[in-house]
mmCIF file of C-alpha atoms and ligand atoms in Angstrom:
data_model
loop_
_atom_site.group_PDB
_atom_site.id
_atom_site.type_symbol
_atom_site.label_atom_id
_atom_site.label_comp_id
_atom_site.label_asym_id
_atom_site.label_seq_id
_atom_site.Cartn_x
_atom_site.Cartn_y
_atom_site.Cartn_z
ATOM 1 C CA UNK A 1 56.710 -61.142 6.277
ATOM 2 C CA UNK A 2 54.430 -58.887 4.264
ATOM 3 C CA UNK A 3 55.607 -55.308 4.530
ATOM 4 C CA UNK A 4 52.167 -53.794 4.705
ATOM 5 C CA UNK A 5 49.081 -55.882 4.331
ATOM 6 C CA UNK A 6 46.674 -53.069 3.651
ATOM 7 C CA UNK A 7 47.799 -49.550 2.886
ATOM 8 C CA UNK A 8 44.342 -48.244 2.084
ATOM 9 C CA UNK A 9 42.620 -48.524 5.357
ATOM 10 C CA UNK A 10 40.988 -45.438 6.794
ATOM 11 C CA UNK A 11 41.831 -44.337 10.306
ATOM 12 C CA UNK A 12 39.399 -45.843 12.805
ATOM 13 C CA UNK A 13 40.010 -43.784 15.913
ATOM 14 C CA UNK A 14 38.318 -45.084 19.045
ATOM 15 C CA UNK A 15 36.631 -48.072 17.433
ATOM 16 C CA UNK A 16 33.892 -49.451 19.679
ATOM 17 C CA UNK A 17 33.038 -52.940 20.912
ATOM 18 C CA UNK A 18 32.081 -55.590 18.420
ATOM 19 C CA UNK A 19 33.861 -53.717 15.647
ATOM 20 C CA UNK A 20 35.946 -55.381 12.989
ATOM 21 C CA UNK A 21 39.081 -53.385 12.264
ATOM 22 C CA UNK A 22 41.558 -54.102 9.501
ATOM 23 C CA UNK A 23 45.072 -52.711 9.560
ATOM 24 C CA UNK A 24 48.692 -53.446 8.798
ATOM 25 C CA UNK A 25 49.728 -53.992 12.411
ATOM 26 C CA UNK A 26 47.624 -54.782 15.483
ATOM 27 C CA UNK A 27 49.295 -54.010 18.792
ATOM 28 C CA UNK A 28 48.038 -55.666 21.971
ATOM 29 C CA UNK A 29 48.817 -53.182 24.740
ATOM 30 C CA UNK A 30 48.880 -49.391 24.809
ATOM 31 C CA UNK A 31 51.674 -48.864 27.308
ATOM 32 C CA UNK A 32 54.748 -46.829 26.483
ATOM 33 C CA UNK A 33 56.138 -49.666 24.345
ATOM 34 C CA UNK A 34 52.910 -50.190 22.401
ATOM 35 C CA UNK A 35 52.380 -46.458 21.892
ATOM 36 C CA UNK A 36 55.944 -45.679 20.799
ATOM 37 C CA UNK A 37 55.777 -48.617 18.409
ATOM 38 C CA UNK A 38 52.383 -47.604 17.024
ATOM 39 C CA UNK A 39 53.549 -44.036 16.453
ATOM 40 C CA UNK A 40 56.731 -45.158 14.703
ATOM 41 C CA UNK A 41 54.852 -47.514 12.380
ATOM 42 C CA UNK A 42 52.165 -44.922 11.623
ATOM 43 C CA UNK A 43 54.782 -42.233 10.893
ATOM 44 C CA UNK A 44 56.231 -44.567 8.293
ATOM 45 C CA UNK A 45 52.843 -44.882 6.579
ATOM 46 C CA UNK A 46 51.593 -48.138 8.105
ATOM 47 C CA UNK A 47 48.086 -48.461 9.486
ATOM 48 C CA UNK A 48 47.987 -49.484 13.138
ATOM 49 C CA UNK A 49 45.392 -50.408 15.728
ATOM 50 C CA UNK A 50 46.238 -50.407 19.439
ATOM 51 C CA UNK A 51 44.083 -52.562 21.626
ATOM 52 C CA UNK A 52 43.900 -51.431 25.266
ATOM 53 C CA UNK A 53 40.992 -50.466 27.534
ATOM 54 C CA UNK A 54 42.975 -47.611 29.073
ATOM 55 C CA UNK A 55 45.977 -46.775 26.914
ATOM 56 C CA UNK A 56 48.865 -45.008 28.600
ATOM 57 C CA UNK A 57 47.751 -45.823 32.145
ATOM 58 C CA UNK A 58 49.966 -48.815 32.925
ATOM 59 C CA UNK A 59 53.420 -49.006 34.496
ATOM 60 C CA UNK A 60 54.758 -46.026 32.522
ATOM 61 C CA UNK A 61 52.130 -43.734 34.019
ATOM 62 C CA UNK A 62 53.207 -44.640 37.549
ATOM 63 C CA UNK A 63 56.946 -44.527 36.769
ATOM 64 C CA UNK A 64 59.473 -41.779 37.565
ATOM 65 C CA UNK A 65 60.724 -41.378 33.988
ATOM 66 C CA UNK A 66 64.421 -41.837 34.688
ATOM 67 C CA UNK A 67 66.537 -42.520 31.622
ATOM 68 C CA UNK A 68 69.377 -44.167 33.450
ATOM 69 C CA UNK A 69 71.711 -46.444 31.503
ATOM 70 C CA UNK A 70 74.475 -46.091 34.110
ATOM 71 C CA UNK A 71 72.398 -46.416 37.242
ATOM 72 C CA UNK A 72 70.531 -49.407 35.834
ATOM 73 C CA UNK A 73 73.736 -51.271 34.861
ATOM 74 C CA UNK A 74 74.404 -54.139 37.265
ATOM 75 C CA UNK A 75 77.021 -56.854 37.664
ATOM 76 C CA UNK A 76 76.530 -59.712 35.230
ATOM 77 C CA UNK A 77 74.214 -57.749 32.946
ATOM 78 C CA UNK A 78 76.675 -56.375 30.390
ATOM 79 C CA UNK A 79 74.526 -57.136 27.295
ATOM 80 C CA UNK A 80 71.598 -55.358 28.937
ATOM 81 C CA UNK A 81 73.855 -52.423 29.877
ATOM 82 C CA UNK A 82 74.899 -52.138 26.223
ATOM 83 C CA UNK A 83 71.240 -52.107 25.204
ATOM 84 C CA UNK A 84 70.483 -49.406 27.784
ATOM 85 C CA UNK A 85 73.321 -47.277 26.416
ATOM 86 C CA UNK A 86 72.026 -47.725 22.866
ATOM 87 C CA UNK A 87 68.514 -46.936 24.092
ATOM 88 C CA UNK A 88 69.639 -43.737 25.814
ATOM 89 C CA UNK A 89 71.359 -42.542 22.622
ATOM 90 C CA UNK A 90 67.942 -42.471 20.865
ATOM 91 C CA UNK A 91 66.358 -40.159 23.407
ATOM 92 C CA UNK A 92 67.356 -36.657 22.300
ATOM 93 C CA UNK A 93 66.041 -37.214 18.750
ATOM 94 C CA UNK A 94 62.978 -39.118 19.941
ATOM 95 C CA UNK A 95 62.052 -36.361 22.410
ATOM 96 C CA UNK A 96 62.570 -33.654 19.794
ATOM 97 C CA UNK A 97 60.466 -35.518 17.215
ATOM 98 C CA UNK A 98 57.648 -36.103 19.687
ATOM 99 C CA UNK A 99 57.646 -32.493 20.859
ATOM 100 C CA UNK A 100 57.645 -31.426 17.226
ATOM 101 C CA UNK A 101 54.735 -33.691 16.364
ATOM 102 C CA UNK A 102 52.591 -32.542 19.287
ATOM 103 C CA UNK A 103 53.809 -29.019 19.994
ATOM 104 C CA UNK A 104 54.007 -30.002 23.685
ATOM 105 C CA UNK A 105 56.957 -30.364 26.008
ATOM 106 C CA UNK A 106 57.553 -33.841 27.438
ATOM 107 C CA UNK A 107 59.924 -32.581 30.130
ATOM 108 C CA UNK A 108 63.026 -34.261 28.744
ATOM 109 C CA UNK A 109 65.821 -33.056 31.063
ATOM 110 C CA UNK A 110 69.337 -34.009 30.020
ATOM 111 C CA UNK A 111 70.663 -32.807 33.345
ATOM 112 C CA UNK A 112 72.540 -35.851 34.664
ATOM 113 C CA UNK A 113 72.147 -37.532 38.036
ATOM 114 C CA UNK A 114 73.926 -37.283 41.369
ATOM 115 C CA UNK A 115 74.314 -40.580 43.199
ATOM 116 C CA UNK A 116 74.566 -40.410 46.980
ATOM 117 C CA UNK A 117 75.577 -42.954 49.631
ATOM 118 C CA UNK A 118 74.011 -42.489 53.032
ATOM 119 C CA UNK A 119 76.461 -44.386 55.273
ATOM 120 C CA UNK A 120 79.977 -45.849 54.881
ATOM 121 C CA UNK A 121 78.693 -49.273 53.896
ATOM 122 C CA UNK A 122 76.465 -47.698 51.227
ATOM 123 C CA UNK A 123 79.576 -45.840 50.063
ATOM 124 C CA UNK A 124 81.522 -49.103 49.770
ATOM 125 C CA UNK A 125 78.692 -50.736 47.796
ATOM 126 C CA UNK A 126 78.438 -47.703 45.547
ATOM 127 C CA UNK A 127 82.185 -47.669 44.930
ATOM 128 C CA UNK A 128 82.074 -51.297 43.752
ATOM 129 C CA UNK A 129 79.209 -50.493 41.394
ATOM 130 C CA UNK A 130 81.064 -47.439 40.117
ATOM 131 C CA UNK A 131 84.131 -49.570 39.326
ATOM 132 C CA UNK A 132 81.921 -51.938 37.358
ATOM 133 C CA UNK A 133 80.125 -49.136 35.512
ATOM 134 C CA UNK A 134 83.372 -47.432 34.590
ATOM 135 C CA UNK A 135 84.823 -50.782 33.452
ATOM 136 C CA UNK A 136 82.091 -51.090 30.822
ATOM 137 C CA UNK A 137 82.637 -47.558 29.595
ATOM 138 C CA UNK A 138 79.896 -45.721 31.446
ATOM 139 C CA UNK A 139 80.620 -42.194 32.503
ATOM 140 C CA UNK A 140 80.618 -41.822 36.309
ATOM 141 C CA UNK A 141 82.945 -39.876 38.595
ATOM 142 C CA UNK A 142 83.363 -40.333 42.329
ATOM 143 C CA UNK A 143 82.402 -37.400 44.527
ATOM 144 C CA UNK A 144 83.294 -36.627 48.120
ATOM 145 C CA UNK A 145 80.496 -35.775 50.540
ATOM 146 C CA UNK A 146 81.203 -32.074 50.195
ATOM 147 C CA UNK A 147 81.260 -32.321 46.380
ATOM 148 C CA UNK A 148 77.824 -33.969 46.558
ATOM 149 C CA UNK A 149 76.536 -31.174 48.785
ATOM 150 C CA UNK A 150 77.942 -28.522 46.490
ATOM 151 C CA UNK A 151 75.826 -29.990 43.705
ATOM 152 C CA UNK A 152 72.747 -30.575 45.878
ATOM 153 C CA UNK A 153 72.837 -28.071 48.765
ATOM 154 C CA UNK A 154 69.736 -29.574 50.417
ATOM 155 C CA UNK A 155 71.415 -32.978 50.977
ATOM 156 C CA UNK A 156 71.606 -34.233 54.557
ATOM 157 C CA UNK A 157 74.886 -33.199 56.186
ATOM 158 C CA UNK A 158 75.869 -36.774 57.061
ATOM 159 C CA UNK A 159 75.966 -38.324 53.556
ATOM 160 C CA UNK A 160 79.105 -40.355 52.844
ATOM 161 C CA UNK A 161 79.848 -39.297 49.278
ATOM 162 C CA UNK A 162 78.671 -40.404 45.895
ATOM 163 C CA UNK A 163 79.131 -39.908 42.175
ATOM 164 C CA UNK A 164 78.321 -37.656 39.271
ATOM 165 C CA UNK A 165 76.620 -39.569 36.450
ATOM 166 C CA UNK A 166 76.342 -37.131 33.546
ATOM 167 C CA UNK A 167 74.562 -39.476 31.107
ATOM 168 C CA UNK A 168 71.525 -40.421 33.234
ATOM 169 C CA UNK A 169 68.621 -38.101 32.518
ATOM 170 C CA UNK A 170 64.869 -37.905 32.981
ATOM 171 C CA UNK A 171 61.653 -37.290 31.106
ATOM 172 C CA UNK A 172 58.251 -36.465 32.604
ATOM 173 C CA UNK A 173 56.646 -39.855 32.093
ATOM 174 C CA UNK A 174 53.079 -38.513 32.208
ATOM 175 C CA UNK A 175 53.767 -35.781 29.684
ATOM 176 C CA UNK A 176 55.513 -38.419 27.574
ATOM 177 C CA UNK A 177 52.599 -40.832 27.594
ATOM 178 C CA UNK A 178 50.087 -38.048 26.917
ATOM 179 C CA UNK A 179 52.206 -36.810 24.007
ATOM 180 C CA UNK A 180 52.500 -40.314 22.588
ATOM 181 C CA UNK A 181 48.723 -40.707 22.698
ATOM 182 C CA UNK A 182 48.304 -37.393 20.905
ATOM 183 C CA UNK A 183 51.004 -38.187 18.346
ATOM 184 C CA UNK A 184 49.437 -41.583 17.677
ATOM 185 C CA UNK A 185 46.027 -40.005 17.130
ATOM 186 C CA UNK A 186 47.596 -37.393 14.889
ATOM 187 C CA UNK A 187 49.254 -40.106 12.822
ATOM 188 C CA UNK A 188 45.957 -41.968 12.399
ATOM 189 C CA UNK A 189 46.482 -44.809 14.864
ATOM 190 C CA UNK A 190 43.182 -46.496 15.753
ATOM 191 C CA UNK A 191 42.493 -47.166 19.434
ATOM 192 C CA UNK A 192 40.287 -50.106 20.256
ATOM 193 C CA UNK A 193 39.520 -49.478 23.910
ATOM 194 C CA UNK A 194 39.115 -53.102 24.837
ATOM 195 C CA UNK A 195 41.442 -55.655 26.323
ATOM 196 C CA UNK A 196 43.053 -58.049 23.837
ATOM 197 C CA UNK A 197 42.448 -61.612 24.980
ATOM 198 C CA UNK A 198 43.602 -63.757 22.062
ATOM 199 C CA UNK A 199 45.782 -63.869 18.997
ATOM 200 C CA UNK A 200 43.797 -65.151 16.043
ATOM 201 C CA UNK A 201 45.473 -67.487 13.554
ATOM 202 C CA UNK A 202 44.738 -68.190 9.909
ATOM 203 C CA UNK A 203 44.429 -71.633 8.354
ATOM 204 C CA UNK A 204 48.229 -71.873 7.997
ATOM 205 C CA UNK A 205 48.779 -71.072 11.672
ATOM 206 C CA UNK A 206 50.050 -67.530 11.070
ATOM 207 C CA UNK A 207 48.803 -64.610 13.162
ATOM 208 C CA UNK A 208 45.946 -62.816 11.444
ATOM 209 C CA UNK A 209 44.865 -60.477 14.203
ATOM 210 C CA UNK A 210 43.573 -59.995 17.724
ATOM 211 C CA UNK A 211 40.303 -60.702 19.498
ATOM 212 C CA UNK A 212 39.162 -58.575 22.414
ATOM 213 C CA UNK A 213 37.179 -59.452 25.518
ATOM 214 C CA UNK A 214 34.193 -57.620 24.047
ATOM 215 C CA UNK A 215 34.390 -59.757 20.913
ATOM 216 C CA UNK A 216 35.901 -57.196 18.551
ATOM 217 C CA UNK A 217 38.226 -58.449 15.868
ATOM 218 C CA UNK A 218 41.289 -56.646 14.643
ATOM 219 C CA UNK A 219 42.473 -58.196 11.405
ATOM 220 C CA UNK A 220 46.081 -57.350 10.644
ATOM 221 C CA UNK A 221 49.070 -58.218 8.525
ATOM 222 C CA UNK A 222 51.132 -58.596 11.690
ATOM 223 C CA UNK A 223 50.520 -58.637 15.431
ATOM 224 C CA UNK A 224 52.745 -57.218 18.174
ATOM 225 C CA UNK A 225 52.149 -58.419 21.745
ATOM 226 C CA UNK A 226 53.127 -55.592 24.093
ATOM 227 C CA UNK A 227 51.032 -56.089 27.207
ATOM 228 C CA UNK A 228 53.834 -55.800 29.749
ATOM 229 C CA UNK A 229 53.646 -58.432 32.481
ATOM 230 C CA UNK A 230 50.260 -59.599 31.111
ATOM 231 C CA UNK A 231 51.635 -60.525 27.686
ATOM 232 C CA UNK A 232 51.745 -64.240 28.519
ATOM 233 C CA UNK A 233 47.991 -64.221 29.188
ATOM 234 C CA UNK A 234 47.125 -63.812 25.513
ATOM 235 C CA UNK A 235 45.316 -66.943 24.352
ATOM 236 C CA UNK A 236 45.101 -68.516 20.912
ATOM 237 C CA UNK A 237 48.727 -69.654 20.769
ATOM 238 C CA UNK A 238 50.535 -72.205 22.969
ATOM 239 C CA UNK A 239 51.378 -70.633 26.355
ATOM 240 C CA UNK A 240 54.956 -71.955 26.033
ATOM 241 C CA UNK A 241 55.481 -69.534 23.153
ATOM 242 C CA UNK A 242 55.399 -66.528 25.414
ATOM 243 C CA UNK A 243 58.413 -65.206 27.236
ATOM 244 C CA UNK A 244 58.557 -65.457 31.008
ATOM 245 C CA UNK A 245 57.299 -62.064 32.225
ATOM 246 C CA UNK A 246 55.976 -61.488 35.736
ATOM 247 C CA UNK A 247 54.675 -58.485 37.683
ATOM 248 C CA UNK A 248 57.221 -56.803 39.988
ATOM 249 C CA UNK A 249 55.480 -54.362 42.289
ATOM 250 C CA UNK A 250 56.818 -50.876 42.900
ATOM 251 C CA UNK A 251 55.456 -48.255 45.269
ATOM 252 C CA UNK A 252 56.148 -44.688 44.196
ATOM 253 C CA UNK A 253 55.253 -41.334 45.755
ATOM 254 C CA UNK A 254 54.545 -37.881 44.404
ATOM 255 C CA UNK A 255 55.139 -34.833 46.586
ATOM 256 C CA UNK A 256 54.765 -31.137 46.000
ATOM 257 C CA UNK A 257 56.216 -27.950 47.407
ATOM 258 C CA UNK A 258 56.265 -24.246 46.654
ATOM 259 C CA UNK A 259 59.977 -24.391 45.712
ATOM 260 C CA UNK A 260 62.020 -27.141 44.061
ATOM 261 C CA UNK A 261 64.047 -28.784 46.849
ATOM 262 C CA UNK A 262 66.626 -30.417 44.578
ATOM 263 C CA UNK A 263 67.930 -29.124 41.238
ATOM 264 C CA UNK A 264 68.184 -32.526 39.536
ATOM 265 C CA UNK A 265 67.724 -36.256 39.985
ATOM 266 C CA UNK A 266 69.286 -37.968 42.995
ATOM 267 C CA UNK A 267 69.738 -41.696 43.313
ATOM 268 C CA UNK A 268 70.607 -42.794 46.795
ATOM 269 C CA UNK A 269 71.606 -45.859 48.717
ATOM 270 C CA UNK A 270 70.149 -45.662 52.226
ATOM 271 C CA UNK A 271 71.351 -48.449 54.536
ATOM 272 C CA UNK A 272 71.374 -50.830 51.583
ATOM 273 C CA UNK A 273 68.038 -49.700 50.120
ATOM 274 C CA UNK A 274 67.835 -47.862 46.826
ATOM 275 C CA UNK A 275 65.847 -44.657 46.643
ATOM 276 C CA UNK A 276 65.466 -42.012 43.972
ATOM 277 C CA UNK A 277 64.206 -38.443 44.029
ATOM 278 C CA UNK A 278 63.240 -36.923 40.691
ATOM 279 C CA UNK A 279 62.285 -33.229 40.564
ATOM 280 C CA UNK A 280 59.829 -32.012 37.954
ATOM 281 C CA UNK A 281 59.526 -28.620 36.315
ATOM 282 C CA UNK A 282 56.133 -28.168 38.000
ATOM 283 C CA UNK A 283 57.906 -28.365 41.419
ATOM 284 C CA UNK A 284 56.606 -31.822 42.177
ATOM 285 C CA UNK A 285 59.019 -34.486 43.344
ATOM 286 C CA UNK A 286 58.772 -38.188 42.483
ATOM 287 C CA UNK A 287 60.175 -40.562 45.101
ATOM 288 C CA UNK A 288 60.608 -44.248 44.396
ATOM 289 C CA UNK A 289 60.578 -47.087 44.343
ATOM 290 C CA UNK A 290 60.161 -50.387 46.072
ATOM 291 C CA UNK A 291 60.891 -53.635 44.247
ATOM 292 C CA UNK A 292 58.514 -56.325 45.497
ATOM 293 C CA UNK A 293 57.798 -59.858 44.329
ATOM 294 C CA UNK A 294 54.105 -59.795 45.258
ATOM 295 C CA UNK A 295 52.469 -60.940 42.037
ATOM 296 C CA UNK A 296 49.480 -58.940 40.795
ATOM 297 C CA UNK A 297 49.079 -56.915 43.987
ATOM 298 C CA UNK A 298 48.092 -53.290 43.452
ATOM 299 C CA UNK A 299 47.480 -52.324 47.075
ATOM 300 C CA UNK A 300 49.261 -49.255 48.370
ATOM 301 C CA UNK A 301 50.711 -50.392 51.694
ATOM 302 C CA UNK A 302 51.487 -48.075 54.583
ATOM 303 C CA UNK A 303 54.785 -49.736 55.511
ATOM 304 C CA UNK A 304 56.262 -49.326 52.033
ATOM 305 C CA UNK A 305 55.158 -45.710 51.852
ATOM 306 C CA UNK A 306 56.723 -45.126 55.268
ATOM 307 C CA UNK A 307 60.049 -46.696 54.213
ATOM 308 C CA UNK A 308 60.229 -44.663 51.007
ATOM 309 C CA UNK A 309 59.519 -41.421 52.861
ATOM 310 C CA UNK A 310 62.009 -42.268 55.566
ATOM 311 C CA UNK A 311 64.743 -43.001 53.029
ATOM 312 C CA UNK A 312 63.984 -39.867 51.023
ATOM 313 C CA UNK A 313 64.166 -37.634 54.116
ATOM 314 C CA UNK A 314 67.431 -39.325 55.189
ATOM 315 C CA UNK A 315 68.903 -38.022 51.930
ATOM 316 C CA UNK A 316 67.071 -34.685 51.748
ATOM 317 C CA UNK A 317 65.546 -33.612 55.081
ATOM 318 C CA UNK A 318 63.485 -30.908 53.351
ATOM 319 C CA UNK A 319 61.190 -33.683 52.080
ATOM 320 C CA UNK A 320 59.436 -33.309 55.461
ATOM 321 C CA UNK A 321 58.023 -29.970 54.397
ATOM 322 C CA UNK A 322 56.409 -31.214 51.190
ATOM 323 C CA UNK A 323 52.807 -32.142 50.622
ATOM 324 C CA UNK A 324 52.352 -35.841 49.906
ATOM 325 C CA UNK A 325 50.080 -35.724 46.885
ATOM 326 C CA UNK A 326 50.044 -39.280 45.565
ATOM 327 C CA UNK A 327 51.027 -42.795 46.610
ATOM 328 C CA UNK A 328 50.772 -45.306 43.814
ATOM 329 C CA UNK A 329 51.766 -48.781 42.748
ATOM 330 C CA UNK A 330 52.989 -49.973 39.366
ATOM 331 C CA UNK A 331 53.676 -53.474 38.127
ATOM 332 C CA UNK A 332 56.922 -53.680 36.175
ATOM 333 C CA UNK A 333 57.230 -56.466 33.611
ATOM 334 C CA UNK A 334 60.083 -58.470 35.162
ATOM 335 C CA UNK A 335 61.983 -61.246 33.391
ATOM 336 C CA UNK A 336 64.417 -63.939 34.588
ATOM 337 C CA UNK A 337 67.488 -61.996 33.418
ATOM 338 C CA UNK A 338 66.002 -58.471 33.647
ATOM 339 C CA UNK A 339 66.256 -58.038 29.852
ATOM 340 C CA UNK A 340 63.319 -57.478 27.476
ATOM 341 C CA UNK A 341 61.977 -59.814 24.795
ATOM 342 C CA UNK A 342 61.741 -58.162 21.389
ATOM 343 C CA UNK A 343 61.320 -60.019 18.095
ATOM 344 C CA UNK A 344 59.368 -62.544 16.087
ATOM 345 C CA UNK A 345 57.852 -65.487 17.915
ATOM 346 C CA UNK A 346 57.614 -68.991 16.469
ATOM 347 C CA UNK A 347 54.166 -68.102 15.136
ATOM 348 C CA UNK A 348 54.479 -66.447 11.770
ATOM 349 C CA UNK A 349 53.609 -62.715 11.775
ATOM 350 C CA UNK A 350 53.442 -62.574 15.589
ATOM 351 C CA UNK A 351 56.053 -60.431 17.319
ATOM 352 C CA UNK A 352 56.551 -59.614 20.966
ATOM 353 C CA UNK A 353 57.883 -56.501 22.701
ATOM 354 C CA UNK A 354 57.609 -57.055 26.443
ATOM 355 C CA UNK A 355 59.551 -57.567 29.669
ATOM 356 C CA UNK A 356 61.320 -54.217 29.810
ATOM 357 C CA UNK A 357 61.297 -54.422 33.614
ATOM 358 C CA UNK A 358 62.808 -51.187 35.030
ATOM 359 C CA UNK A 359 63.674 -49.693 31.654
ATOM 360 C CA UNK A 360 60.484 -49.445 29.619
ATOM 361 C CA UNK A 361 60.673 -45.692 29.148
ATOM 362 C CA UNK A 362 64.388 -45.680 28.374
ATOM 363 C CA UNK A 363 63.961 -48.507 25.869
ATOM 364 C CA UNK A 364 60.716 -47.370 24.214
ATOM 365 C CA UNK A 365 62.370 -45.541 21.287
ATOM 366 C CA UNK A 366 64.846 -48.321 20.472
ATOM 367 C CA UNK A 367 62.135 -50.956 20.849
ATOM 368 C CA UNK A 368 59.858 -49.084 18.458
ATOM 369 C CA UNK A 369 62.733 -48.747 16.011
ATOM 370 C CA UNK A 370 63.446 -52.478 16.296
ATOM 371 C CA UNK A 371 59.843 -53.473 15.654
ATOM 372 C CA UNK A 372 59.713 -51.202 12.603
ATOM 373 C CA UNK A 373 62.922 -52.840 11.321
ATOM 374 C CA UNK A 374 61.443 -56.256 12.007
ATOM 375 C CA UNK A 375 58.286 -55.445 10.055
ATOM 376 C CA UNK A 376 60.171 -53.931 7.166
ATOM 377 C CA UNK A 377 63.274 -56.123 6.902
ATOM 378 C CA UNK A 378 62.360 -59.175 8.947
ATOM 379 C CA UNK A 379 65.437 -58.905 11.171
ATOM 380 C CA UNK A 380 66.287 -57.364 14.526
ATOM 381 C CA UNK A 381 68.965 -54.659 14.682
ATOM 382 C CA UNK A 382 72.288 -55.824 16.216
ATOM 383 C CA UNK A 383 71.985 -54.367 19.744
ATOM 384 C CA UNK A 384 68.770 -56.294 20.212
ATOM 385 C CA UNK A 385 69.932 -59.753 19.153
ATOM 386 C CA UNK A 386 70.536 -61.035 22.716
ATOM 387 C CA UNK A 387 66.947 -60.054 23.502
ATOM 388 C CA UNK A 388 64.914 -61.953 20.892
ATOM 389 C CA UNK A 389 61.417 -63.210 21.610
ATOM 390 C CA UNK A 390 62.218 -66.861 22.359
ATOM 391 C CA UNK A 391 61.752 -67.752 26.030
ATOM 392 C CA UNK A 392 65.135 -67.691 27.802
ATOM 393 C CA UNK A 393 65.639 -70.279 30.505
ATOM 394 C CA UNK A 394 68.911 -68.805 31.722
ATOM 395 C CA UNK A 395 69.404 -65.803 33.953
ATOM 396 C CA UNK A 396 68.974 -65.009 37.587
ATOM 397 C CA UNK A 397 65.884 -63.822 39.355
ATOM 398 C CA UNK A 398 65.708 -60.057 39.565
ATOM 399 C CA UNK A 399 67.408 -58.628 42.630
ATOM 400 C CA UNK A 400 65.557 -56.963 45.430
ATOM 401 C CA UNK A 401 66.112 -53.303 46.157
ATOM 402 C CA UNK A 402 68.148 -51.293 43.680
HETATM 403 N N1 LIG B 1 63.050 -47.478 36.578
HETATM 404 C C1 LIG B 1 63.024 -47.408 37.979
HETATM 405 C C2 LIG B 1 62.130 -48.357 38.609
HETATM 406 O O1 LIG B 1 61.636 -49.283 37.981
HETATM 407 O O2 LIG B 1 61.880 -48.220 39.790
#
């Protein structure tokens, strides 16, 4: 793998349609993974072009921004849990570096999470999960109902208990994405605001760049496919090369009040359904999220909004008083075993970074670091080895509600 194909290229910010762009690395997809990767490569001196009609406005824009290695660790997914823990460890430095580069806060709040069970059967389910999480070394402590209410005074009086999870934090996903865009521009990343439709190959069958729907060509020393659930739609290489990534729909709500109604993130189980409430510094509250196998369906549906609101107010009745300011839908990049695909494909000089499912924001820094290592040394860092780019046939379908 050439380290850097062309060090002398000028920055080509906002290249237009029909342009030919030459760079070290062409990234298909300007979501949080593509942007974090582009910034990391550009900081190291590489020239990068990101190809996306609307960078930063995919799943990460809709998300809640939870950085939750413990609450996203599930039975049978120990390798993924280890990756989430490694991913979380990168966050303090990543947030500080990004805030330094842009001079803007990204709302990184290392304030922990309180988990709450609504009824006794939710409590039993939560206790089993806690046992599992503690068994793999995650920090979580059981709380009685009154201990939960001491931490979150606005909780409903009837909650059954819960847990303190000190290592699960949050970042303001929209501030994050905006800062990444700014940092990328500051580091000279070129944005080609067109959709990548094909990987272009040279005479030896190695990736030599990307082609967009408007006919622009990005010629590069290496290509990274990071188009979330749409990654497998890139043409120019056999479809069987791509990992199995599908859209998993999530409804999410944004509410607003004159006072913060909770001091920090709550994750709840409400009659078997998962629900989270994430307070922002600007006094807005993010409530999410459904997990729906609906394919590429971006409709906001009344019933799902109703269920989310109902579950949120079962945990925190004060939700009733808030203004409902936004109902949105995101499409997570789901995979058969819920783990991402990060690494070289069988096509020389073509890498993939996709399928981060519920953990794209948490895993953005470690993914960027891994792609930089791949480009420089050719190999994936250890924590990532179970998550290489080759399609994985094993694994279970993603669960429903979490
Ligand atoms: N990361 C939480 C979710 O995907 O809903």
